[in-house]
Short mmCIF file of N, CA and C in Angstrom, two decimals:
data_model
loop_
_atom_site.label_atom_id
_atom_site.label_comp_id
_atom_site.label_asym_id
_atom_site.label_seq_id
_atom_site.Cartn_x
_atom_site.Cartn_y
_atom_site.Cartn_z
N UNK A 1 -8.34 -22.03 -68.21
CA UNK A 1 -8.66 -23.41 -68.45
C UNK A 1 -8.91 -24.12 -67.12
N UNK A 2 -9.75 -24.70 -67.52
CA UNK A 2 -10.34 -25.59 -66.00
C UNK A 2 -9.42 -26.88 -65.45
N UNK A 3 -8.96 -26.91 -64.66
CA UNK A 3 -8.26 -28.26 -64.67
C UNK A 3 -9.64 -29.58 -63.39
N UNK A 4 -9.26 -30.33 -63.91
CA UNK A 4 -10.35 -31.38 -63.54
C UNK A 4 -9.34 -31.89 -62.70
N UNK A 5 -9.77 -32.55 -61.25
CA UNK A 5 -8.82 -33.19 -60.65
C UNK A 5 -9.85 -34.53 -60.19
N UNK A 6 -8.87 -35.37 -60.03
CA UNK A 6 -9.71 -36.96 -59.70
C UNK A 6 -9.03 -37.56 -58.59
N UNK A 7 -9.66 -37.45 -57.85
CA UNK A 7 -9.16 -38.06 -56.40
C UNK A 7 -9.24 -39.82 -56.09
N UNK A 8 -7.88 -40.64 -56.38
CA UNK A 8 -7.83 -41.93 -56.06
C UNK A 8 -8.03 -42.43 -55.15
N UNK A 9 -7.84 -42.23 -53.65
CA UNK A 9 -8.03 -42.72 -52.93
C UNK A 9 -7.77 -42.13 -51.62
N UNK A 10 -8.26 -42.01 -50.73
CA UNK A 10 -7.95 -41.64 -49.41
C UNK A 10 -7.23 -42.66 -48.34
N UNK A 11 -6.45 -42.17 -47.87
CA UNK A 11 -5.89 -43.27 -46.33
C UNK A 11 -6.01 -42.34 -44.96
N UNK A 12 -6.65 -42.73 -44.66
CA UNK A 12 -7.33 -42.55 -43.33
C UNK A 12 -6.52 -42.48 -41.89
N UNK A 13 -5.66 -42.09 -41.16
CA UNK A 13 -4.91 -42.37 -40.27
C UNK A 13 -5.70 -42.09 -38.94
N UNK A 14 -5.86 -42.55 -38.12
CA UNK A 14 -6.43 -42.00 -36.55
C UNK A 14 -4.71 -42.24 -35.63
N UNK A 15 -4.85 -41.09 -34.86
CA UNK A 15 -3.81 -41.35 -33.80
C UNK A 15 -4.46 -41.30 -32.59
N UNK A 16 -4.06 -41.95 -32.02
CA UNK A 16 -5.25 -42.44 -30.70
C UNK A 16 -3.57 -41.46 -29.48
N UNK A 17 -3.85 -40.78 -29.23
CA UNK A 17 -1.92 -40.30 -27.90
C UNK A 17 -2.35 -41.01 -26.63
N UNK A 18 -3.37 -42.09 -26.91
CA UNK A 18 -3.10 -42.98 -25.27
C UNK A 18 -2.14 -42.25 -24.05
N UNK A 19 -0.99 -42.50 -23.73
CA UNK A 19 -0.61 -41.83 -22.67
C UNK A 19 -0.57 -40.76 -22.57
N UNK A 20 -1.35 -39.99 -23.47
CA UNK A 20 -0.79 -38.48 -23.84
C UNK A 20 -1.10 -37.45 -22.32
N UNK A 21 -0.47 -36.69 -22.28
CA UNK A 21 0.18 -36.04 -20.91
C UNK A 21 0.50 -36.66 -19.77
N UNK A 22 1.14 -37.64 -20.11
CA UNK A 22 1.49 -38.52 -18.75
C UNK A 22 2.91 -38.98 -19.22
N UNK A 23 3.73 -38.93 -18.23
CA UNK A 23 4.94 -39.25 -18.50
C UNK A 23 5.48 -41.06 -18.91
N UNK A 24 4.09 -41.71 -18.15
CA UNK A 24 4.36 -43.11 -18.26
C UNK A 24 2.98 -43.89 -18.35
N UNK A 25 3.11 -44.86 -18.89
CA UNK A 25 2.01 -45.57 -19.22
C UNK A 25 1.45 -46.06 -20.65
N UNK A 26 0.46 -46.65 -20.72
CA UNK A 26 -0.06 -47.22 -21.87
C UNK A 26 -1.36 -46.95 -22.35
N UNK A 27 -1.22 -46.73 -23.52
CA UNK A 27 -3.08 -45.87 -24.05
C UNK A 27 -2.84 -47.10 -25.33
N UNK A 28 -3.73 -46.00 -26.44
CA UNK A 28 -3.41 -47.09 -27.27
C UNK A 28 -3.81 -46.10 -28.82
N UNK A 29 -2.67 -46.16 -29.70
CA UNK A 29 -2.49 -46.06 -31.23
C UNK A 29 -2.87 -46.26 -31.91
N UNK A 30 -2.80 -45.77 -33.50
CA UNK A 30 -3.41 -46.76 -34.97
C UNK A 30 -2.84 -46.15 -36.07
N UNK A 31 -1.75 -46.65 -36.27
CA UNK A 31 -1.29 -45.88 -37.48
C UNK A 31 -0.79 -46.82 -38.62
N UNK A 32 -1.85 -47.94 -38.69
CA UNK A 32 -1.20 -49.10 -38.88
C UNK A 32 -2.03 -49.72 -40.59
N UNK A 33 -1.67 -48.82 -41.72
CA UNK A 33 -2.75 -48.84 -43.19
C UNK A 33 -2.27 -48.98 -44.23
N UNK A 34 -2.93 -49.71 -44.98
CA UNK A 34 -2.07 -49.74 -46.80
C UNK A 34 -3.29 -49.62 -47.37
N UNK A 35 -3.20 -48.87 -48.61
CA UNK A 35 -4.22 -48.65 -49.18
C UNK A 35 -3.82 -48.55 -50.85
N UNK A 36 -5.09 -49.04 -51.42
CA UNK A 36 -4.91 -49.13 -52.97
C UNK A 36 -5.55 -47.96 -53.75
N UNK A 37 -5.10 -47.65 -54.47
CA UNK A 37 -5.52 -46.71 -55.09
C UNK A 37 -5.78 -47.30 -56.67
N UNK A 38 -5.64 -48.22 -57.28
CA UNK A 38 -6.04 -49.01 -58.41
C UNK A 38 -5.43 -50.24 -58.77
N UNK A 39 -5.36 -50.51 -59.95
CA UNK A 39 -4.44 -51.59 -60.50
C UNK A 39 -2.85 -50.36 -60.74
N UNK A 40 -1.88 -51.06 -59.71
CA UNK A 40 -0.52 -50.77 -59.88
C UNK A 40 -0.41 -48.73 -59.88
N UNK A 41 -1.28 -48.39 -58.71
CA UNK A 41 -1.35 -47.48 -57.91
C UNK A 41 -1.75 -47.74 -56.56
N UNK A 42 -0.59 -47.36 -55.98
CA UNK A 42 -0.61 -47.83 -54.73
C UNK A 42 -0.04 -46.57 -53.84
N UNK A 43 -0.62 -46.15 -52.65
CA UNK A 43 0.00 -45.76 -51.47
C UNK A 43 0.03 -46.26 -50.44
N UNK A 44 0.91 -46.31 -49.55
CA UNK A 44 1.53 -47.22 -48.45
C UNK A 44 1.59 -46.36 -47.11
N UNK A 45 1.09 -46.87 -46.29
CA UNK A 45 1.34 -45.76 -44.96
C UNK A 45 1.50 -46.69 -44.02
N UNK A 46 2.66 -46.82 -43.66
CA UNK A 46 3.20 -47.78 -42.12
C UNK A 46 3.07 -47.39 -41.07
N UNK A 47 2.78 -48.05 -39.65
CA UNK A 47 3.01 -47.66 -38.38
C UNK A 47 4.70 -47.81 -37.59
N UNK A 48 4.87 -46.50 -37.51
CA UNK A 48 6.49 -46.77 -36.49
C UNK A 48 5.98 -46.19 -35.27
N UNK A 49 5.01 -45.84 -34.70
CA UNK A 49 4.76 -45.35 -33.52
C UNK A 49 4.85 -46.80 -32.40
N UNK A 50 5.47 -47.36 -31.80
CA UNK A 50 5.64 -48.49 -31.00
C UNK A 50 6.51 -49.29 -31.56
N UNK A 51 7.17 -50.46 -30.89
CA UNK A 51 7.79 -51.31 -31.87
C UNK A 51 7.58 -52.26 -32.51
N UNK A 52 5.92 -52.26 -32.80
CA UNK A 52 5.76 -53.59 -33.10
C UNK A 52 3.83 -53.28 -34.13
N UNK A 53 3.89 -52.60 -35.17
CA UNK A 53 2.81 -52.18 -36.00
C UNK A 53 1.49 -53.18 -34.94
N UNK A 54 0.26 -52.70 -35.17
CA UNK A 54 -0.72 -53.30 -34.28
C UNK A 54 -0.45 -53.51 -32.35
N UNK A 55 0.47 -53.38 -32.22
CA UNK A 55 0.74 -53.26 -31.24
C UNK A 55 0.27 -51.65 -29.76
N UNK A 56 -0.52 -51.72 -28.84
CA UNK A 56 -0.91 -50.19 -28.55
C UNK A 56 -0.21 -50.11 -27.87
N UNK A 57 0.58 -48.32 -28.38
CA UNK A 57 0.88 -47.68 -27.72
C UNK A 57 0.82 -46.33 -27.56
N UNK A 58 1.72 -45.28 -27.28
CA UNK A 58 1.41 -44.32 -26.97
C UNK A 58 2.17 -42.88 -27.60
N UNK A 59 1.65 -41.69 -27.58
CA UNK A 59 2.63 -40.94 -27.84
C UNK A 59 2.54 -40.00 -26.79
N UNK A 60 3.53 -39.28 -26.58
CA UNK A 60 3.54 -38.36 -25.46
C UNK A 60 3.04 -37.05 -25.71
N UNK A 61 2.44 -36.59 -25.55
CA UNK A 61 2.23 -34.78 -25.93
C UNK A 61 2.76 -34.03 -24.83
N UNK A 62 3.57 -34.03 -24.20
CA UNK A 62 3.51 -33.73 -23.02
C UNK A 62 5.26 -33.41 -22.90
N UNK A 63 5.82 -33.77 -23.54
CA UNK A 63 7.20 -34.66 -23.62
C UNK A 63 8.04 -34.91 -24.54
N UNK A 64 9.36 -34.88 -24.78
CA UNK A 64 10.01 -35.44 -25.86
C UNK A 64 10.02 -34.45 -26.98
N UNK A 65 10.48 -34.92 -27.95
CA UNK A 65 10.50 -34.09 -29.48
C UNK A 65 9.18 -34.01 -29.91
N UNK A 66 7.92 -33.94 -29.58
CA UNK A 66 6.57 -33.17 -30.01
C UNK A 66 7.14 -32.26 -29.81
N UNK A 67 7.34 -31.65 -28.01
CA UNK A 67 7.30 -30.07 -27.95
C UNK A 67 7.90 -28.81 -28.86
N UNK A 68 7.35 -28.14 -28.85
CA UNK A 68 7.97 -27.00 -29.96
C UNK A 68 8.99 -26.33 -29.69
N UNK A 69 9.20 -26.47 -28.18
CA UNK A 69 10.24 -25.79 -27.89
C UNK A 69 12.12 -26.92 -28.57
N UNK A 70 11.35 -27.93 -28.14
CA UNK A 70 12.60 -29.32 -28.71
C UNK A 70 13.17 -28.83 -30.09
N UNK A 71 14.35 -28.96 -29.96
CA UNK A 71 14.94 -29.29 -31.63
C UNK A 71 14.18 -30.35 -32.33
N UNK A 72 14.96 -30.11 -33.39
CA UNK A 72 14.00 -31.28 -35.01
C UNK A 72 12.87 -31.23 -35.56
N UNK A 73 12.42 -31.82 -35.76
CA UNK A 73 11.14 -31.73 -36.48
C UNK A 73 10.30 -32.99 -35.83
N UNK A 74 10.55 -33.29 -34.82
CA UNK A 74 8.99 -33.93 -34.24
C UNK A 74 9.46 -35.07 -33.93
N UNK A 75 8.01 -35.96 -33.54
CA UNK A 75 7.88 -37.16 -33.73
C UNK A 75 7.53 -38.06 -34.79
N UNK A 76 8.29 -39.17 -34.81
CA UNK A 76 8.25 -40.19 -36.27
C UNK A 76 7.20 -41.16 -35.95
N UNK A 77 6.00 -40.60 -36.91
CA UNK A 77 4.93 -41.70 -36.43
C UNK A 77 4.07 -42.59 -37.35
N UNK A 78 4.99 -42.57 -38.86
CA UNK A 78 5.00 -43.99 -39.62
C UNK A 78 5.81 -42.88 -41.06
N UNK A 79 5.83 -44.21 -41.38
CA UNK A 79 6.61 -44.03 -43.35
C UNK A 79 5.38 -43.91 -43.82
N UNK A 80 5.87 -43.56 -45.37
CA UNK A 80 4.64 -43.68 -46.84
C UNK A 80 5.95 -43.86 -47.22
N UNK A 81 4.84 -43.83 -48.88
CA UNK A 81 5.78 -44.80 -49.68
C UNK A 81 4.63 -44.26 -51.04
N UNK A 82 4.76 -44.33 -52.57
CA UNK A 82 3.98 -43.78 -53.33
C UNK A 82 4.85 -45.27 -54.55
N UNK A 83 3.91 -45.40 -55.07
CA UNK A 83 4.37 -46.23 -56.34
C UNK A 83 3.34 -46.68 -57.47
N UNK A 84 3.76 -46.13 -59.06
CA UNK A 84 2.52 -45.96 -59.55
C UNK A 84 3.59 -46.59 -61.19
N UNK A 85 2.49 -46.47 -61.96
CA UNK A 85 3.09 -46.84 -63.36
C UNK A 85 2.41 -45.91 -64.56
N UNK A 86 1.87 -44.86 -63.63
CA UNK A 86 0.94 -44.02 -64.56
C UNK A 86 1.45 -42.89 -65.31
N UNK A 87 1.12 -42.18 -66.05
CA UNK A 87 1.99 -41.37 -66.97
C UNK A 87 1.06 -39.69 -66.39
N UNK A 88 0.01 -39.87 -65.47
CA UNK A 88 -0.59 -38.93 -65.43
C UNK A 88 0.21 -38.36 -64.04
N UNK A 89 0.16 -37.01 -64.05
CA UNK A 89 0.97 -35.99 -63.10
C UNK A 89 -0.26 -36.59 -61.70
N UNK A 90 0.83 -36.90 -60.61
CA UNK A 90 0.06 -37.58 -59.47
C UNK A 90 0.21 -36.37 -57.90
N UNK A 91 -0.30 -35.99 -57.33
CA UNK A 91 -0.30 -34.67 -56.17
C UNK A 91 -0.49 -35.94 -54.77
N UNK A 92 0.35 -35.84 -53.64
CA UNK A 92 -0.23 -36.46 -52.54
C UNK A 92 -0.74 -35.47 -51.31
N UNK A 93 -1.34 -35.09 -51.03
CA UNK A 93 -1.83 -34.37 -50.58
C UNK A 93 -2.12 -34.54 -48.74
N UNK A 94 -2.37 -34.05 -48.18
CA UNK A 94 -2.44 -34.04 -46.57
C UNK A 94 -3.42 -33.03 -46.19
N UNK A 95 -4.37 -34.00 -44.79
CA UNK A 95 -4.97 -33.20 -44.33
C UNK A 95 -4.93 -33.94 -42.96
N UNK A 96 -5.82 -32.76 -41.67
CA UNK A 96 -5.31 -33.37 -40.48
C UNK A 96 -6.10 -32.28 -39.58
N UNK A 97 -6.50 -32.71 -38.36
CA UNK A 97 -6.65 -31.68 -37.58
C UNK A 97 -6.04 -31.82 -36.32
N UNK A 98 -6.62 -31.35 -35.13
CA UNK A 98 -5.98 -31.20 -33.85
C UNK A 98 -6.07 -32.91 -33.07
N UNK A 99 -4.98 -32.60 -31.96
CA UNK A 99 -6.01 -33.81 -30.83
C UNK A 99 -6.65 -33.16 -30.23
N UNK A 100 -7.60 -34.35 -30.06
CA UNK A 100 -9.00 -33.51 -29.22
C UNK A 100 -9.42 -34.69 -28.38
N UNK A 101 -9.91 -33.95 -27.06
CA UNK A 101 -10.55 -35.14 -25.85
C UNK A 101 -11.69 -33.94 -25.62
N UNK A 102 -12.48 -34.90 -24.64
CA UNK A 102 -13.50 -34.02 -23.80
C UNK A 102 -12.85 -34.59 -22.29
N UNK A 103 -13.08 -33.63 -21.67
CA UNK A 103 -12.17 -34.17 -19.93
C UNK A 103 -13.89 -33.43 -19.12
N UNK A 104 -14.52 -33.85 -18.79
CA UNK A 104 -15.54 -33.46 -17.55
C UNK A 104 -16.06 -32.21 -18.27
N UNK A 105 -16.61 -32.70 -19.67
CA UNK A 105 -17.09 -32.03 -20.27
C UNK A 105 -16.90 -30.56 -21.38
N UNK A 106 -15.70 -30.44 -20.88
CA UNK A 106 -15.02 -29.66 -21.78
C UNK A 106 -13.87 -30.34 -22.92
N UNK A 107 -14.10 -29.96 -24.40
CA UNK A 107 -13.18 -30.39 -25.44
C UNK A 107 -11.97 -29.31 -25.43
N UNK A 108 -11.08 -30.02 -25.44
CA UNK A 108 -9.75 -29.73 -25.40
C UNK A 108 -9.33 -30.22 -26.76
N UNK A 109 -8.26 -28.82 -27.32
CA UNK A 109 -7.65 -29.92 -28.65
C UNK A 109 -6.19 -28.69 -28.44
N UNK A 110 -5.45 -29.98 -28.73
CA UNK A 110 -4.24 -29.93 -29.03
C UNK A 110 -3.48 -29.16 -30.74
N UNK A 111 -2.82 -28.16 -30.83
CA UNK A 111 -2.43 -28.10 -32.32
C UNK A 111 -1.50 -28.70 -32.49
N UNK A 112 -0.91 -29.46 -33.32
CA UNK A 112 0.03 -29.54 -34.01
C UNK A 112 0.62 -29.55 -35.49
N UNK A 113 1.74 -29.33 -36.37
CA UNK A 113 2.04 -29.34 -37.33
C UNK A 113 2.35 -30.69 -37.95
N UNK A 114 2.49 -30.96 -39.40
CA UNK A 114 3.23 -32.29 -39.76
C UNK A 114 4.29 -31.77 -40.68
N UNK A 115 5.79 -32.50 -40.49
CA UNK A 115 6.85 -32.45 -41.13
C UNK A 115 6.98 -33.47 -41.99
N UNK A 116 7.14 -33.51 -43.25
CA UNK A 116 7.84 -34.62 -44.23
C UNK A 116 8.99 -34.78 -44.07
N UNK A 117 9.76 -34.60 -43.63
CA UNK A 117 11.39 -35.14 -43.28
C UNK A 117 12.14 -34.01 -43.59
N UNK A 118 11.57 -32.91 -44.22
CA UNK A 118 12.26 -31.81 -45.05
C UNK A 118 11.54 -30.24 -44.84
N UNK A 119 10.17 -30.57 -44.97
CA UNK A 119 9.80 -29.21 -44.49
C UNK A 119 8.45 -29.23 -44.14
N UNK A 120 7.38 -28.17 -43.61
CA UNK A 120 6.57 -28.43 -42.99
C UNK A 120 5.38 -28.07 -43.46
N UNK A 121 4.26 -28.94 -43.15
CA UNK A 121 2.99 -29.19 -44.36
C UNK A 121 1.96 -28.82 -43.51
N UNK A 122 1.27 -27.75 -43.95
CA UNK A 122 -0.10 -27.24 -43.56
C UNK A 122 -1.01 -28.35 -43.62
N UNK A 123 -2.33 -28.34 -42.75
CA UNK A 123 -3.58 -29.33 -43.72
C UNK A 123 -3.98 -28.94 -44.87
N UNK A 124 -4.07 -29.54 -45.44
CA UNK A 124 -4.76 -28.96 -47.01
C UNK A 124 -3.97 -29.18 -47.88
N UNK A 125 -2.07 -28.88 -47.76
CA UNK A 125 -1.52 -28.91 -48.80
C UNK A 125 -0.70 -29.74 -49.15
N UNK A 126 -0.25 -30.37 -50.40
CA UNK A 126 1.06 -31.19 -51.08
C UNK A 126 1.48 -31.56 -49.55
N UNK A 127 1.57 -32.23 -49.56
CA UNK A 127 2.18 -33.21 -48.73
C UNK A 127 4.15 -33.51 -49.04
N UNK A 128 4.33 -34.03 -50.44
CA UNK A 128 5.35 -33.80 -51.23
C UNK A 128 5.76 -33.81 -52.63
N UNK A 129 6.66 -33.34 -53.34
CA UNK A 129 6.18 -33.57 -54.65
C UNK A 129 6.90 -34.79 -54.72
N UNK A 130 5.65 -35.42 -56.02
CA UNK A 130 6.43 -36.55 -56.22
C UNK A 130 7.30 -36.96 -57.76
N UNK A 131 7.83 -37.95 -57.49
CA UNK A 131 9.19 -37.80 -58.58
C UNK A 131 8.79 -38.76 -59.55
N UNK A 132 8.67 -38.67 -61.01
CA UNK A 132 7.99 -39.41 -61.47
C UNK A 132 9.65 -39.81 -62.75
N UNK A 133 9.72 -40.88 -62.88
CA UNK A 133 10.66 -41.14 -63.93
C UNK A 133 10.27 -42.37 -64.66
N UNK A 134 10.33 -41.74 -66.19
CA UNK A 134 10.66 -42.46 -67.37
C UNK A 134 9.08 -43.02 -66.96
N UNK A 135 8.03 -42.22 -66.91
CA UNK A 135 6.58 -42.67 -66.83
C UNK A 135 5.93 -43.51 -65.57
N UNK A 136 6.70 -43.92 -64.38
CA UNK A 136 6.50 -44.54 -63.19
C UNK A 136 6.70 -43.22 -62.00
N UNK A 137 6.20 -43.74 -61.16
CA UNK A 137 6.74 -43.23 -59.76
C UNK A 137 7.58 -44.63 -58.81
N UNK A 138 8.44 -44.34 -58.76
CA UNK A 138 8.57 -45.72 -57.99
C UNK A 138 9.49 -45.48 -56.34
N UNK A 139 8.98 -46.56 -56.01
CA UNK A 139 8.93 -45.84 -54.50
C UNK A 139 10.33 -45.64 -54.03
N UNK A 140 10.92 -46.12 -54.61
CA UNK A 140 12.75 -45.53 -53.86
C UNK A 140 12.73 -43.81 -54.41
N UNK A 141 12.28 -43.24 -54.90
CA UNK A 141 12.05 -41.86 -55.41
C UNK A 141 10.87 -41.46 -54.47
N UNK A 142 10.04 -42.04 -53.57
CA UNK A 142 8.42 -41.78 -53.41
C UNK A 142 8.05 -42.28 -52.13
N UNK A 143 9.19 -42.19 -50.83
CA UNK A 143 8.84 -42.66 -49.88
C UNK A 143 9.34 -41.79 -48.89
N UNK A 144 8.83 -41.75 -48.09
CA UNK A 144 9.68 -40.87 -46.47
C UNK A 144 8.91 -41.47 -45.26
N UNK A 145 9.26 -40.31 -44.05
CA UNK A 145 8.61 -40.31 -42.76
C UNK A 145 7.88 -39.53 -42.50
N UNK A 146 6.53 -39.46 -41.63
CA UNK A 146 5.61 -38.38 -41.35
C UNK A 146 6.18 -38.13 -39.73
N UNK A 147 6.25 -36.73 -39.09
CA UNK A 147 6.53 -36.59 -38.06
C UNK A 147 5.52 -35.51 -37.73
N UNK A 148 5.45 -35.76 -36.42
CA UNK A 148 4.40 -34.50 -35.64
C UNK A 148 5.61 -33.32 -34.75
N UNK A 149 4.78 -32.29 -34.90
CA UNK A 149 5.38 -31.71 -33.46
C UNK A 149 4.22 -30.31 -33.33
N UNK A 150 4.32 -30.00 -31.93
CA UNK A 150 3.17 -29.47 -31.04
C UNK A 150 3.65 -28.16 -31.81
N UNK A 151 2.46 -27.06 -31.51
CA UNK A 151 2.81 -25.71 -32.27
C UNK A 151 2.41 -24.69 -30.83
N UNK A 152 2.24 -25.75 -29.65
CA UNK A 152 2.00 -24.10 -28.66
C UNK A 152 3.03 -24.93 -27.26
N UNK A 153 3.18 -24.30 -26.35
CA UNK A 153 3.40 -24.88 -24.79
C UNK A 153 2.45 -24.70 -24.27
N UNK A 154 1.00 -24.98 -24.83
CA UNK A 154 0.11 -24.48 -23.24
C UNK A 154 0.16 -26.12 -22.41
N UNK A 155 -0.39 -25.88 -21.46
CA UNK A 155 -0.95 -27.14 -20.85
C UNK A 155 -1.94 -27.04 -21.12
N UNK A 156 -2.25 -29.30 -20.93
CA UNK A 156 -3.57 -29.72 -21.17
C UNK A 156 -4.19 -30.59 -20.44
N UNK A 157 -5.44 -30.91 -19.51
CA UNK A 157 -5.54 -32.21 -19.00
C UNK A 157 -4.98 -33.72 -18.95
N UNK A 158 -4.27 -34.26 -18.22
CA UNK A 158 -4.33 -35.51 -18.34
C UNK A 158 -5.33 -36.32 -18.94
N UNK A 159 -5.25 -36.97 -20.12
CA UNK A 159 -6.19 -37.80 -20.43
C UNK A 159 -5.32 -39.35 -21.48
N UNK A 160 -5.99 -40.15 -21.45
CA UNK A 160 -5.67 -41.04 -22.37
C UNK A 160 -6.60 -41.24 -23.68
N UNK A 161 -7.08 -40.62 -23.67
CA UNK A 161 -7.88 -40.40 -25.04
C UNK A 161 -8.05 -39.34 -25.40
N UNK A 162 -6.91 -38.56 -25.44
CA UNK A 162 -6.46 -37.28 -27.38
C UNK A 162 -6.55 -38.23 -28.55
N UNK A 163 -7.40 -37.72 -29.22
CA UNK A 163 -7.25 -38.56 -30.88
C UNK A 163 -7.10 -37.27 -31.97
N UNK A 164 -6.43 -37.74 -32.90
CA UNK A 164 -6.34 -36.73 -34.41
C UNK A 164 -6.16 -37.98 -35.21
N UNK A 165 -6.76 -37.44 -36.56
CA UNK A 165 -6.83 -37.80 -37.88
C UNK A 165 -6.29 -37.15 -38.81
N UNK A 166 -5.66 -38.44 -39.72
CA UNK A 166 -4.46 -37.96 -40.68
C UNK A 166 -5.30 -38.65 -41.76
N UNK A 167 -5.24 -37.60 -43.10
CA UNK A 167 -5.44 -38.34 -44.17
C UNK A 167 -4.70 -37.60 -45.48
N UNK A 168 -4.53 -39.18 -46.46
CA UNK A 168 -3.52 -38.91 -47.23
C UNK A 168 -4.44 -38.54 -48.35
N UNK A 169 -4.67 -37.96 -49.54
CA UNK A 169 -5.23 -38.38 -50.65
C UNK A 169 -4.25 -38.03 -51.94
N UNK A 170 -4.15 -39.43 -52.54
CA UNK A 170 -3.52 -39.01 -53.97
C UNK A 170 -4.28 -38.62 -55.32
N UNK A 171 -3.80 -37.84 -55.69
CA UNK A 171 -5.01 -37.11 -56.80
C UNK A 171 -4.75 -37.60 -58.24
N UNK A 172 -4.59 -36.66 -59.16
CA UNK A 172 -4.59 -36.53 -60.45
C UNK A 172 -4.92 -35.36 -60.95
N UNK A 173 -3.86 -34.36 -61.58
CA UNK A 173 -4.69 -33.29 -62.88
C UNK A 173 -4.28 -33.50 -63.58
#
């Protein structure tokens, strides 16, 4: 049997790593989106990367809990949040690729993984399942943190412009 899937809406994330390989300084971020997915479907994607949403700043690649070698699971570089009133089975899904710069003509890209607070999400797949009760999703059941962390030690150019893109899409089968 065929299953039909219907894709609601996409949220779009760009991460700009402004200071990225530099121990200090200021570049500039964007992780800063809410997005609708209909009447009383909604996904939510916040910026915690800086202290202050709209505000630019930076992430380190270079440094800190990205590296792979670090304990935990990464860097915290915004919430979601899922909240719906629909009775139809809902998938949030994730996709994403590398950072990438060009430095004097050569593109450089960075790998990294994304963690949901719990375990760790390829591009392409479930993102998390979500918890649906008594015919709603509601977001105290349907919210977490997205975190990054690097998947190699190589070195990379200094640059302030590494960018990657995060996107969410919530579906339907």
């Amino acid at each position: 049997m065929n299953k039909i899937k219907k894709i609601f809406t996409i949220i779009y994330i760009s991460i700009f790593a402004g200071a990225a390989l530099f121990s200090t300084g200021v570049g500039t971020s964007s992780l800063e989106l809410t997005g609708s997915v209909g009447p009383r479907l909604l996904l939510d994607v916040t910026q915690t990367l800086g202290a202050t949403p709209g505000v630019y700043t930076s992430i380190p690649l270079d440094d800190g809990d990205i590296l792979m070698d670090e304990s935990g699971i990464g860097v915290n570089v915004g919430d979601w949040s899922v909240s719906s009133n629909t009775d139809v089975d809902l998938l949030l899904r994730v996709s994403y690729d590398t950072f990438q710069t060009t430095v004097e003509g050569d593109l450089y890209s960075i790998p990294y993984i994304i963690n949901n607070g719990t375990s760790w999400v390829d591009s392409g797949d479930e993102f998390v399942d979500l918890v649906r009760v008594n015919g709603s999703y509601r977001e105290s059941e349907n919210s977490g943190s997205i975190y990054l962390k690097r998947v190699d030690n190589d070195t990379y150019p200094p640059s302030v412009d590494y960018v990657t893109s995060i996107t969410f899409s919530l579906e339907s089968e």
